[in-house]
Amino acid sequence: MKWIKLKKQSEDDIQIYGRIDDDGLMRVTCVEAHPELQDWLAEGNTPEEAE
Amino acid sequence: MAITFNADTTNGAVITSDTSGEIELQANGVTKAKVTANGLQDANGNSLRGGSFRNLLINGDFNVWQRGTSFSPTSALYGADRFQSLAGGGFNIDSTVTQSTDVPTGQGFKYSLDIAVDTVQTPTGSNNGGFGQFCETQNFYHLAWGTSNAKSLTLSFWVKSNKTGIYVCQFKQNESGTEYYILKEYTINTADTWEKKIITIDGNTSQSFDVSANGDGFRMMWWLASGPDDYATKDVWIAGSGYRATSNQVNLWDNAANYWRITGTQLEVGSGASDFEFLPYDVQLQRCQRYYYKIASLTSQGLGCVGFVYNSQVGVMTTTFPVQMRIRPTALETTGTASDYSIRYLATITVSNTPPSFYTASLQAADVQFYVPSTTLTAGQACMSRAATDSAYLAWSAEL
């Protein structure tokens, strides 16, 4: 599982993140304050930019 | 015996008395109600205390399952609405949690929750495995805890397991200035048989509910396994945190064929258990939707969101929550499969190339971005969300 940064539609948009599960599906999208993302970041992980 | 008031069909009013300190109301010699030190009771000793919404647990009869009806937790995971499998200290709670129609006969329940062990696990250190509900602080203010008037609580529930022995319930005052808990043991006496358990605790006179009104103020937890580092004393309030059980706690995970089922969970003020309070389904669903809201739809049907075309490939759409959420949701859950979703724009329905994503949310509503590959959308026009398959859903969580 990893988190990625989704592409913004405009510069003013809030950054949205997506959780990519081990099967490759993105089932959860969130803002940075989401506790599950915060836990992942606290483990020293860094989200990749979406392709 | 007691002081009895008997409405007798032959002799009229018949009054007898003793020094038991109790009163019985009889109709033709048959006891109908009693007044005891625990309050007004029926002939079987069940509390007759009335009042709607007396159950401090939500979905106590496991009637609402928005997330689905089968789950495979290895760590903490929500299943039936408001209830979750619990794991502490990294314990692998490898199990299958399902909605079961095995219920105690004649009690009015439709479902129970079944936890079936999948692989043998042995708790060590601070490992814990269990089940519970975390409750919002403001629903407990009326208990007057932290004062000399602290009210007692009574937990009642039906339980069934192939594994007999002693289990532990942990009542935890959570996120308080000082956290407190009290442990109570109950015994499953007979294998594969529904048994009703009633547990009463004294109110905590030492600590009020002083965390945020919508915070994680109280936890009701049923333990199914515990490591030795988390053993503690039963029957007394203890200042402390964490998941705790007694050294008598059985290990449900000692055999892959073990199961544990529960229904009719009720936590109420007072020192007696009243009959389970059945709420209408719509009322119970709305109470659950404060914490988790799921829009599920069928192929070619709407998904509850309408909005505008942002650009040629994106529609931004809004949905209103049916009840105010506990907190602003910070995430959106979907199937993760883009082709489950579509956008309707004018007469055209276009299947998505990316799953919908979170955009914004308040306590009352949320915005969602839908994506399509074509460049046929025109910015500024109206559009609406559609399910492209029966699997499609959108869900927001505001759980504790």
Short mmCIF file of N, CA, C and O in Angstrom, two decimals, chain B residues 54 82 120 127 145 220 239 251 339 356:
data_model
loop_
_atom_site.label_atom_id
_atom_site.label_comp_id
_atom_site.label_asym_id
_atom_site.label_seq_id
_atom_site.Cartn_x
_atom_site.Cartn_y
_atom_site.Cartn_z
N ARG B 54 -32.62 4.72 25.76
CA ARG B 54 -31.84 4.48 26.98
C ARG B 54 -30.58 3.68 26.70
O ARG B 54 -29.70 3.58 27.55
N ARG B 82 -21.01 0.98 13.70
CA ARG B 82 -20.60 1.45 15.02
C ARG B 82 -19.75 0.45 15.80
O ARG B 82 -19.20 0.80 16.82
N VAL B 120 -4.82 -20.01 14.22
CA VAL B 120 -4.46 -20.00 15.64
C VAL B 120 -3.45 -18.89 15.91
O VAL B 120 -2.48 -18.72 15.15
N ASN B 127 -0.34 -7.99 23.57
CA ASN B 127 -1.32 -8.33 22.52
C ASN B 127 -2.74 -8.34 23.08
O ASN B 127 -2.96 -8.77 24.22
N TRP B 145 -20.63 11.59 36.08
CA TRP B 145 -19.38 11.03 36.59
C TRP B 145 -18.43 12.16 36.99
O TRP B 145 -18.52 13.27 36.48
N MET B 220 -16.71 0.76 25.11
CA MET B 220 -17.24 -0.51 25.62
C MET B 220 -16.57 -1.63 24.84
O MET B 220 -16.73 -1.73 23.61
N ALA B 239 -7.07 4.05 37.44
CA ALA B 239 -6.59 5.16 36.60
C ALA B 239 -5.51 4.62 35.67
O ALA B 239 -4.47 4.13 36.12
N ASN B 251 -8.34 -17.46 25.53
CA ASN B 251 -7.83 -17.09 24.21
C ASN B 251 -8.73 -17.72 23.15
O ASN B 251 -8.65 -18.92 22.88
N SER B 339 -14.49 1.89 -13.68
CA SER B 339 -15.62 1.54 -14.56
C SER B 339 -16.92 1.26 -13.79
O SER B 339 -17.93 0.95 -14.40
N PRO B 356 -13.90 8.08 -8.57
CA PRO B 356 -14.20 9.40 -7.98
C PRO B 356 -13.25 9.69 -6.83
O PRO B 356 -12.78 8.78 -6.14
#
